[in-house]
Amino acid sequence: MISKILVIIWGVVFLSFLFVATQSPEHNSPKVFYRDDGSVLVKTWWLGEKLHRLDGPAIVLYWVNGSVREEEWWVEGKRHRLDGPAMIIYR
């Protein structure tokens, strides 16, 4: 499924990207969402309808240049991590 998403604040388009969800049949594989230019916007890992990943962050957001912008650890739909912060934002 492909659809276009716009984030508009006060009439100004701040973010525009194509919503293309891809996921392989294995439950360990991420859903990948792409920007209009084809670069990866975010990768998410799910277990059913809940964000879930035990071996790394369940959400990884990327800058346009491909470097990691943010990582979030989730277990069974709850933000959670035992060995460090559950959310890291890189600048």
PDB file of N, CA and C in Angstrom:
ATOM      1  N   MET A   1       0.835  -1.175   0.000  1.00  0.00           N
ATOM      2  CA  MET A   1       0.000   0.000   0.000  1.00  0.00           C
ATOM      3  C   MET A   1       0.888   1.249   0.000  1.00  0.00           C
ATOM      4  N   ILE A   2       0.587   2.179  -0.875  1.00  0.00           N
ATOM      5  CA  ILE A   2       1.348   3.423  -0.957  1.00  0.00           C
ATOM      6  C   ILE A   2       0.380   4.585  -0.784  1.00  0.00           C
ATOM      7  N   SER A   3       0.709   5.498   0.113  1.00  0.00           N
ATOM      8  CA  SER A   3      -0.056   6.727   0.245  1.00  0.00           C
ATOM      9  C   SER A   3       0.888   7.834   0.652  1.00  0.00           C
ATOM     10  N   LYS A   4       0.497   9.064   0.367  1.00  0.00           N
ATOM     11  CA  LYS A   4       1.342  10.210   0.674  1.00  0.00           C
ATOM     12  C   LYS A   4       0.881  10.832   1.985  1.00  0.00           C
ATOM     13  N   ILE A   5       1.834  11.170   2.845  1.00  0.00           N
ATOM     14  CA  ILE A   5       1.529  11.783   4.127  1.00  0.00           C
ATOM     15  C   ILE A   5       2.189  13.153   4.172  1.00  0.00           C
ATOM     16  N   LEU A   6       1.417  14.160   4.565  1.00  0.00           N
ATOM     17  CA  LEU A   6       1.945  15.507   4.736  1.00  0.00           C
ATOM     18  C   LEU A   6       1.752  15.921   6.185  1.00  0.00           C
ATOM     19  N   VAL A   7       2.764  16.520   6.778  1.00  0.00           N
ATOM     20  CA  VAL A   7       2.641  17.096   8.113  1.00  0.00           C
ATOM     21  C   VAL A   7       2.568  18.604   7.911  1.00  0.00           C
ATOM     22  N   ILE A   8       1.398  19.183   8.211  1.00  0.00           N
ATOM     23  CA  ILE A   8       1.166  20.603   7.975  1.00  0.00           C
ATOM     24  C   ILE A   8       0.904  21.292   9.309  1.00  0.00           C
ATOM     25  N   ILE A   9       1.686  22.323   9.598  1.00  0.00           N
ATOM     26  CA  ILE A   9       1.502  23.107  10.816  1.00  0.00           C
ATOM     27  C   ILE A   9       1.349  24.563  10.408  1.00  0.00           C
ATOM     28  N   TRP A  10       0.259  25.184  10.814  1.00  0.00           N
ATOM     29  CA  TRP A  10      -0.033  26.577  10.478  1.00  0.00           C
ATOM     30  C   TRP A  10       0.045  26.815   8.972  1.00  0.00           C
ATOM     31  N   GLY A  11      -0.436  25.859   8.207  1.00  0.00           N
ATOM     32  CA  GLY A  11      -0.487  26.009   6.760  1.00  0.00           C
ATOM     33  C   GLY A  11       0.831  25.777   6.039  1.00  0.00           C
ATOM     34  N   VAL A  12       1.880  25.391   6.755  1.00  0.00           N
ATOM     35  CA  VAL A  12       3.187  25.150   6.143  1.00  0.00           C
ATOM     36  C   VAL A  12       3.483  23.654   6.163  1.00  0.00           C
ATOM     37  N   VAL A  13       3.881  23.111   5.018  1.00  0.00           N
ATOM     38  CA  VAL A  13       4.229  21.697   4.937  1.00  0.00           C
ATOM     39  C   VAL A  13       5.623  21.509   5.526  1.00  0.00           C
ATOM     40  N   PHE A  14       5.709  20.803   6.652  1.00  0.00           N
ATOM     41  CA  PHE A  14       6.989  20.563   7.295  1.00  0.00           C
ATOM     42  C   PHE A  14       7.610  19.233   6.886  1.00  0.00           C
ATOM     43  N   LEU A  15       6.786  18.277   6.547  1.00  0.00           N
ATOM     44  CA  LEU A  15       7.299  16.953   6.221  1.00  0.00           C
ATOM     45  C   LEU A  15       6.380  16.323   5.195  1.00  0.00           C
ATOM     46  N   SER A  16       6.957  15.782   4.158  1.00  0.00           N
ATOM     47  CA  SER A  16       6.192  15.098   3.126  1.00  0.00           C
ATOM     48  C   SER A  16       6.909  13.793   2.814  1.00  0.00           C
ATOM     49  N   PHE A  17       6.187  12.687   2.907  1.00  0.00           N
ATOM     50  CA  PHE A  17       6.821  11.426   2.555  1.00  0.00           C
ATOM     51  C   PHE A  17       5.793  10.428   2.065  1.00  0.00           C
ATOM     52  N   LEU A  18       6.280   9.474   1.294  1.00  0.00           N
ATOM     53  CA  LEU A  18       5.434   8.376   0.849  1.00  0.00           C
ATOM     54  C   LEU A  18       5.372   7.341   1.945  1.00  0.00           C
ATOM     55  N   PHE A  19       4.203   6.852   2.199  1.00  0.00           N
ATOM     56  CA  PHE A  19       4.009   5.816   3.198  1.00  0.00           C
ATOM     57  C   PHE A  19       3.975   4.503   2.445  1.00  0.00           C
ATOM     58  N   VAL A  20       5.077   3.799   2.478  1.00  0.00           N
ATOM     59  CA  VAL A  20       5.174   2.507   1.811  1.00  0.00           C
ATOM     60  C   VAL A  20       5.587   1.498   2.870  1.00  0.00           C
ATOM     61  N   ALA A  21       4.648   0.712   3.309  1.00  0.00           N
ATOM     62  CA  ALA A  21       4.950  -0.261   4.351  1.00  0.00           C
ATOM     63  C   ALA A  21       5.340  -1.575   3.689  1.00  0.00           C
ATOM     64  N   THR A  22       6.520  -2.041   4.016  1.00  0.00           N
ATOM     65  CA  THR A  22       6.962  -3.333   3.512  1.00  0.00           C
ATOM     66  C   THR A  22       7.354  -4.189   4.704  1.00  0.00           C
ATOM     67  N   GLN A  23       7.016  -5.443   4.658  1.00  0.00           N
ATOM     68  CA  GLN A  23       7.409  -6.351   5.734  1.00  0.00           C
ATOM     69  C   GLN A  23       7.468  -7.753   5.161  1.00  0.00           C
ATOM     70  N   SER A  24       8.546  -8.446   5.473  1.00  0.00           N
ATOM     71  CA  SER A  24       8.648  -9.822   5.012  1.00  0.00           C
ATOM     72  C   SER A  24       7.815 -10.703   5.946  1.00  0.00           C
ATOM     73  N   PRO A  25       7.539 -11.924   5.555  1.00  0.00           N
ATOM     74  CA  PRO A  25       6.678 -12.793   6.354  1.00  0.00           C
ATOM     75  C   PRO A  25       7.222 -13.111   7.752  1.00  0.00           C
ATOM     76  N   GLU A  26       8.539 -13.034   7.933  1.00  0.00           N
ATOM     77  CA  GLU A  26       9.104 -13.338   9.246  1.00  0.00           C
ATOM     78  C   GLU A  26       8.728 -12.243  10.232  1.00  0.00           C
ATOM     79  N   HIS A  27       8.382 -12.626  11.460  1.00  0.00           N
ATOM     80  CA  HIS A  27       7.946 -11.624  12.426  1.00  0.00           C
ATOM     81  C   HIS A  27       9.091 -10.749  12.901  1.00  0.00           C
ATOM     82  N   ASN A  28      10.334 -11.163  12.692  1.00  0.00           N
ATOM     83  CA  ASN A  28      11.493 -10.381  13.110  1.00  0.00           C
ATOM     84  C   ASN A  28      11.860  -9.268  12.137  1.00  0.00           C
ATOM     85  N   SER A  29      11.220  -9.243  10.991  1.00  0.00           N
ATOM     86  CA  SER A  29      11.576  -8.269   9.964  1.00  0.00           C
ATOM     87  C   SER A  29      10.855  -6.945  10.197  1.00  0.00           C
ATOM     88  N   PRO A  30      11.537  -5.841   9.878  1.00  0.00           N
ATOM     89  CA  PRO A  30      10.914  -4.535  10.115  1.00  0.00           C
ATOM     90  C   PRO A  30       9.939  -4.128   9.017  1.00  0.00           C
ATOM     91  N   LYS A  31       8.999  -3.239   9.398  1.00  0.00           N
ATOM     92  CA  LYS A  31       8.211  -2.512   8.405  1.00  0.00           C
ATOM     93  C   LYS A  31       9.046  -1.282   8.100  1.00  0.00           C
ATOM     94  N   VAL A  32       9.177  -0.968   6.817  1.00  0.00           N
ATOM     95  CA  VAL A  32      10.022   0.146   6.402  1.00  0.00           C
ATOM     96  C   VAL A  32       9.159   1.200   5.725  1.00  0.00           C
ATOM     97  N   PHE A  33       9.335   2.469   6.131  1.00  0.00           N
ATOM     98  CA  PHE A  33       8.597   3.585   5.564  1.00  0.00           C
ATOM     99  C   PHE A  33       9.598   4.504   4.876  1.00  0.00           C
ATOM    100  N   TYR A  34       9.249   4.946   3.640  1.00  0.00           N
ATOM    101  CA  TYR A  34      10.182   5.714   2.813  1.00  0.00           C
ATOM    102  C   TYR A  34       9.694   7.147   2.598  1.00  0.00           C
ATOM    103  N   ARG A  35      10.633   8.054   2.401  1.00  0.00           N
ATOM    104  CA  ARG A  35      10.338   9.428   2.008  1.00  0.00           C
ATOM    105  C   ARG A  35      10.062   9.472   0.505  1.00  0.00           C
ATOM    106  N   ASP A  36       9.604  10.644   0.032  1.00  0.00           N
ATOM    107  CA  ASP A  36       9.368  10.841  -1.410  1.00  0.00           C
ATOM    108  C   ASP A  36      10.604  10.564  -2.241  1.00  0.00           C
ATOM    109  N   ASP A  37      11.785  10.902  -1.700  1.00  0.00           N
ATOM    110  CA  ASP A  37      13.021  10.736  -2.467  1.00  0.00           C
ATOM    111  C   ASP A  37      13.565   9.305  -2.440  1.00  0.00           C
ATOM    112  N   GLY A  38      12.865   8.395  -1.753  1.00  0.00           N
ATOM    113  CA  GLY A  38      13.282   6.993  -1.705  1.00  0.00           C
ATOM    114  C   GLY A  38      14.141   6.640  -0.515  1.00  0.00           C
ATOM    115  N   SER A  39      14.564   7.630   0.264  1.00  0.00           N
ATOM    116  CA  SER A  39      15.381   7.333   1.450  1.00  0.00           C
ATOM    117  C   SER A  39      14.488   6.792   2.568  1.00  0.00           C
ATOM    118  N   VAL A  40      15.081   6.006   3.439  1.00  0.00           N
ATOM    119  CA  VAL A  40      14.323   5.388   4.535  1.00  0.00           C
ATOM    120  C   VAL A  40      14.001   6.444   5.588  1.00  0.00           C
ATOM    121  N   LEU A  41      12.745   6.526   5.985  1.00  0.00           N
ATOM    122  CA  LEU A  41      12.311   7.438   7.039  1.00  0.00           C
ATOM    123  C   LEU A  41      12.350   6.746   8.388  1.00  0.00           C
ATOM    124  N   VAL A  42      11.760   5.554   8.458  1.00  0.00           N
ATOM    125  CA  VAL A  42      11.678   4.835   9.735  1.00  0.00           C
ATOM    126  C   VAL A  42      11.547   3.337   9.487  1.00  0.00           C
ATOM    127  N   LYS A  43      12.108   2.567  10.412  1.00  0.00           N
ATOM    128  CA  LYS A  43      11.916   1.117  10.443  1.00  0.00           C
ATOM    129  C   LYS A  43      11.251   0.788  11.777  1.00  0.00           C
ATOM    130  N   THR A  44      10.226  -0.051  11.737  1.00  0.00           N
ATOM    131  CA  THR A  44       9.526  -0.446  12.963  1.00  0.00           C
ATOM    132  C   THR A  44       9.384  -1.962  13.006  1.00  0.00           C
ATOM    133  N   TRP A  45       9.450  -2.517  14.214  1.00  0.00           N
ATOM    134  CA  TRP A  45       9.272  -3.954  14.423  1.00  0.00           C
ATOM    135  C   TRP A  45       8.015  -4.167  15.239  1.00  0.00           C
ATOM    136  N   TRP A  46       7.182  -5.120  14.821  1.00  0.00           N
ATOM    137  CA  TRP A  46       5.881  -5.356  15.439  1.00  0.00           C
ATOM    138  C   TRP A  46       5.717  -6.824  15.808  1.00  0.00           C
ATOM    139  N   LEU A  47       4.931  -7.048  16.826  1.00  0.00           N
ATOM    140  CA  LEU A  47       4.458  -8.381  17.182  1.00  0.00           C
ATOM    141  C   LEU A  47       2.947  -8.250  17.237  1.00  0.00           C
ATOM    142  N   GLY A  48       2.273  -8.717  16.193  1.00  0.00           N
ATOM    143  CA  GLY A  48       0.840  -8.471  16.073  1.00  0.00           C
ATOM    144  C   GLY A  48       0.618  -6.988  15.848  1.00  0.00           C
ATOM    145  N   GLU A  49      -0.155  -6.354  16.731  1.00  0.00           N
ATOM    146  CA  GLU A  49      -0.432  -4.927  16.607  1.00  0.00           C
ATOM    147  C   GLU A  49       0.364  -4.086  17.606  1.00  0.00           C
ATOM    148  N   LYS A  50       1.362  -4.690  18.255  1.00  0.00           N
ATOM    149  CA  LYS A  50       2.145  -3.977  19.266  1.00  0.00           C
ATOM    150  C   LYS A  50       3.592  -3.844  18.814  1.00  0.00           C
ATOM    151  N   LEU A  51       4.168  -2.662  19.074  1.00  0.00           N
ATOM    152  CA  LEU A  51       5.603  -2.496  18.832  1.00  0.00           C
ATOM    153  C   LEU A  51       6.346  -3.455  19.740  1.00  0.00           C
ATOM    154  N   HIS A  52       7.301  -4.190  19.189  1.00  0.00           N
ATOM    155  CA  HIS A  52       7.980  -5.208  19.995  1.00  0.00           C
ATOM    156  C   HIS A  52       9.271  -5.636  19.322  1.00  0.00           C
ATOM    157  N   ARG A  53      10.357  -5.605  20.095  1.00  0.00           N
ATOM    158  CA  ARG A  53      11.625  -6.154  19.636  1.00  0.00           C
ATOM    159  C   ARG A  53      12.508  -6.379  20.852  1.00  0.00           C
ATOM    160  N   LEU A  54      13.100  -7.556  20.959  1.00  0.00           N
ATOM    161  CA  LEU A  54      13.943  -7.888  22.102  1.00  0.00           C
ATOM    162  C   LEU A  54      15.427  -7.680  21.836  1.00  0.00           C
ATOM    163  N   ASP A  55      15.846  -7.722  20.567  1.00  0.00           N
ATOM    164  CA  ASP A  55      17.276  -7.669  20.251  1.00  0.00           C
ATOM    165  C   ASP A  55      17.741  -6.325  19.706  1.00  0.00           C
ATOM    166  N   GLY A  56      17.019  -5.263  20.018  1.00  0.00           N
ATOM    167  CA  GLY A  56      17.392  -3.934  19.549  1.00  0.00           C
ATOM    168  C   GLY A  56      16.207  -3.003  19.614  1.00  0.00           C
ATOM    169  N   PRO A  57      16.354  -1.787  19.090  1.00  0.00           N
ATOM    170  CA  PRO A  57      15.244  -0.844  19.125  1.00  0.00           C
ATOM    171  C   PRO A  57      14.116  -1.275  18.189  1.00  0.00           C
ATOM    172  N   ALA A  58      12.866  -1.039  18.616  1.00  0.00           N
ATOM    173  CA  ALA A  58      11.699  -1.389  17.803  1.00  0.00           C
ATOM    174  C   ALA A  58      11.353  -0.268  16.829  1.00  0.00           C
ATOM    175  N   ILE A  59      11.864   0.940  17.079  1.00  0.00           N
ATOM    176  CA  ILE A  59      11.676   2.064  16.165  1.00  0.00           C
ATOM    177  C   ILE A  59      13.043   2.691  15.919  1.00  0.00           C
ATOM    178  N   VAL A  60      13.380   2.835  14.648  1.00  0.00           N
ATOM    179  CA  VAL A  60      14.614   3.532  14.269  1.00  0.00           C
ATOM    180  C   VAL A  60      14.229   4.568  13.218  1.00  0.00           C
ATOM    181  N   LEU A  61      14.399   5.861  13.558  1.00  0.00           N
ATOM    182  CA  LEU A  61      14.140   6.955  12.622  1.00  0.00           C
ATOM    183  C   LEU A  61      15.456   7.412  12.031  1.00  0.00           C
ATOM    184  N   TYR A  62      15.413   7.838  10.756  1.00  0.00           N
ATOM    185  CA  TYR A  62      16.626   8.213  10.046  1.00  0.00           C
ATOM    186  C   TYR A  62      16.549   9.653   9.537  1.00  0.00           C
ATOM    187  N   TRP A  63      17.697  10.333   9.523  1.00  0.00           N
ATOM    188  CA  TRP A  63      17.830  11.621   8.858  1.00  0.00           C
ATOM    189  C   TRP A  63      17.833  11.375   7.350  1.00  0.00           C
ATOM    190  N   VAL A  64      17.668  12.406   6.567  1.00  0.00           N
ATOM    191  CA  VAL A  64      17.662  12.274   5.107  1.00  0.00           C
ATOM    192  C   VAL A  64      18.976  11.689   4.604  1.00  0.00           C
ATOM    193  N   ASN A  65      20.098  12.000   5.294  1.00  0.00           N
ATOM    194  CA  ASN A  65      21.402  11.501   4.842  1.00  0.00           C
ATOM    195  C   ASN A  65      21.638  10.027   5.206  1.00  0.00           C
ATOM    196  N   GLY A  66      20.672   9.387   5.877  1.00  0.00           N
ATOM    197  CA  GLY A  66      20.780   7.971   6.202  1.00  0.00           C
ATOM    198  C   GLY A  66      21.288   7.660   7.595  1.00  0.00           C
ATOM    199  N   SER A  67      21.768   8.661   8.324  1.00  0.00           N
ATOM    200  CA  SER A  67      22.234   8.405   9.687  1.00  0.00           C
ATOM    201  C   SER A  67      21.036   8.303  10.647  1.00  0.00           C
ATOM    202  N   VAL A  68      21.249   7.608  11.741  1.00  0.00           N
ATOM    203  CA  VAL A  68      20.171   7.369  12.707  1.00  0.00           C
ATOM    204  C   VAL A  68      19.847   8.658  13.452  1.00  0.00           C
ATOM    205  N   ARG A  69      18.559   8.969  13.528  1.00  0.00           N
ATOM    206  CA  ARG A  69      18.071  10.166  14.216  1.00  0.00           C
ATOM    207  C   ARG A  69      17.560   9.839  15.610  1.00  0.00           C
ATOM    208  N   GLU A  70      16.875   8.706  15.739  1.00  0.00           N
ATOM    209  CA  GLU A  70      16.250   8.335  17.011  1.00  0.00           C
ATOM    210  C   GLU A  70      16.074   6.827  17.083  1.00  0.00           C
ATOM    211  N   GLU A  71      16.227   6.280  18.294  1.00  0.00           N
ATOM    212  CA  GLU A  71      15.982   4.858  18.534  1.00  0.00           C
ATOM    213  C   GLU A  71      15.071   4.723  19.753  1.00  0.00           C
ATOM    214  N   GLU A  72      14.089   3.821  19.644  1.00  0.00           N
ATOM    215  CA  GLU A  72      13.182   3.559  20.761  1.00  0.00           C
ATOM    216  C   GLU A  72      13.050   2.058  20.964  1.00  0.00           C
ATOM    217  N   TRP A  73      13.189   1.625  22.209  1.00  0.00           N
ATOM    218  CA  TRP A  73      13.052   0.214  22.561  1.00  0.00           C
ATOM    219  C   TRP A  73      11.652  -0.018  23.102  1.00  0.00           C
ATOM    220  N   TRP A  74      10.962  -1.019  22.546  1.00  0.00           N
ATOM    221  CA  TRP A  74       9.600  -1.357  22.955  1.00  0.00           C
ATOM    222  C   TRP A  74       9.503  -2.863  23.177  1.00  0.00           C
ATOM    223  N   VAL A  75       8.744  -3.253  24.186  1.00  0.00           N
ATOM    224  CA  VAL A  75       8.456  -4.660  24.454  1.00  0.00           C
ATOM    225  C   VAL A  75       6.958  -4.780  24.679  1.00  0.00           C
ATOM    226  N   GLU A  76       6.320  -5.576  23.852  1.00  0.00           N
ATOM    227  CA  GLU A  76       4.879  -5.833  23.937  1.00  0.00           C
ATOM    228  C   GLU A  76       4.056  -4.555  24.057  1.00  0.00           C
ATOM    229  N   GLY A  77       4.370  -3.569  23.211  1.00  0.00           N
ATOM    230  CA  GLY A  77       3.587  -2.348  23.148  1.00  0.00           C
ATOM    231  C   GLY A  77       3.907  -1.295  24.195  1.00  0.00           C
ATOM    232  N   LYS A  78       4.932  -1.531  25.005  1.00  0.00           N
ATOM    233  CA  LYS A  78       5.315  -0.553  26.032  1.00  0.00           C
ATOM    234  C   LYS A  78       6.772  -0.161  25.836  1.00  0.00           C
ATOM    235  N   ARG A  79       7.050   1.141  25.942  1.00  0.00           N
ATOM    236  CA  ARG A  79       8.430   1.593  25.822  1.00  0.00           C
ATOM    237  C   ARG A  79       9.193   1.071  27.030  1.00  0.00           C
ATOM    238  N   HIS A  80      10.233   0.268  26.765  1.00  0.00           N
ATOM    239  CA  HIS A  80      10.918  -0.415  27.866  1.00  0.00           C
ATOM    240  C   HIS A  80      12.298  -0.888  27.432  1.00  0.00           C
ATOM    241  N   ARG A  81      13.272  -0.721  28.326  1.00  0.00           N
ATOM    242  CA  ARG A  81      14.619  -1.243  28.087  1.00  0.00           C
ATOM    243  C   ARG A  81      15.308  -1.449  29.432  1.00  0.00           C
ATOM    244  N   LEU A  82      15.946  -2.608  29.613  1.00  0.00           N
ATOM    245  CA  LEU A  82      16.607  -2.917  30.879  1.00  0.00           C
ATOM    246  C   LEU A  82      18.041  -2.390  30.956  1.00  0.00           C
ATOM    247  N   ASP A  83      18.755  -2.364  29.827  1.00  0.00           N
ATOM    248  CA  ASP A  83      20.190  -2.064  29.859  1.00  0.00           C
ATOM    249  C   ASP A  83      20.548  -0.665  29.361  1.00  0.00           C
ATOM    250  N   GLY A  84      19.643   0.296  29.508  1.00  0.00           N
ATOM    251  CA  GLY A  84      19.926   1.661  29.079  1.00  0.00           C
ATOM    252  C   GLY A  84      18.637   2.425  28.873  1.00  0.00           C
ATOM    253  N   PRO A  85      18.737   3.624  28.318  1.00  0.00           N
ATOM    254  CA  PRO A  85      17.527   4.417  28.094  1.00  0.00           C
ATOM    255  C   PRO A  85      16.643   3.786  27.019  1.00  0.00           C
ATOM    256  N   ALA A  86      15.327   3.925  27.179  1.00  0.00           N
ATOM    257  CA  ALA A  86      14.380   3.352  26.226  1.00  0.00           C
ATOM    258  C   ALA A  86      14.245   4.214  24.975  1.00  0.00           C
ATOM    259  N   MET A  87      14.771   5.430  25.031  1.00  0.00           N
ATOM    260  CA  MET A  87      14.700   6.328  23.874  1.00  0.00           C
ATOM    261  C   MET A  87      15.985   7.135  23.791  1.00  0.00           C
ATOM    262  N   ILE A  88      16.591   7.147  22.603  1.00  0.00           N
ATOM    263  CA  ILE A  88      17.797   7.915  22.366  1.00  0.00           C
ATOM    264  C   ILE A  88      17.564   8.797  21.146  1.00  0.00           C
ATOM    265  N   ILE A  89      17.823  10.104  21.294  1.00  0.00           N
ATOM    266  CA  ILE A  89      17.710  11.044  20.189  1.00  0.00           C
ATOM    267  C   ILE A  89      19.115  11.553  19.860  1.00  0.00           C
ATOM    268  N   TYR A  90      19.508  11.403  18.596  1.00  0.00           N
ATOM    269  CA  TYR A  90      20.831  11.842  18.149  1.00  0.00           C
ATOM    270  C   TYR A  90      20.695  13.186  17.435  1.00  0.00           C
ATOM    271  N   ARG A  91      21.678  14.036  17.598  1.00  0.00           N
ATOM    272  CA  ARG A  91      21.650  15.347  16.927  1.00  0.00           C
ATOM    273  C   ARG A  91      22.723  15.431  15.877  1.00  0.00           C
TER     274      ARG A  91
END
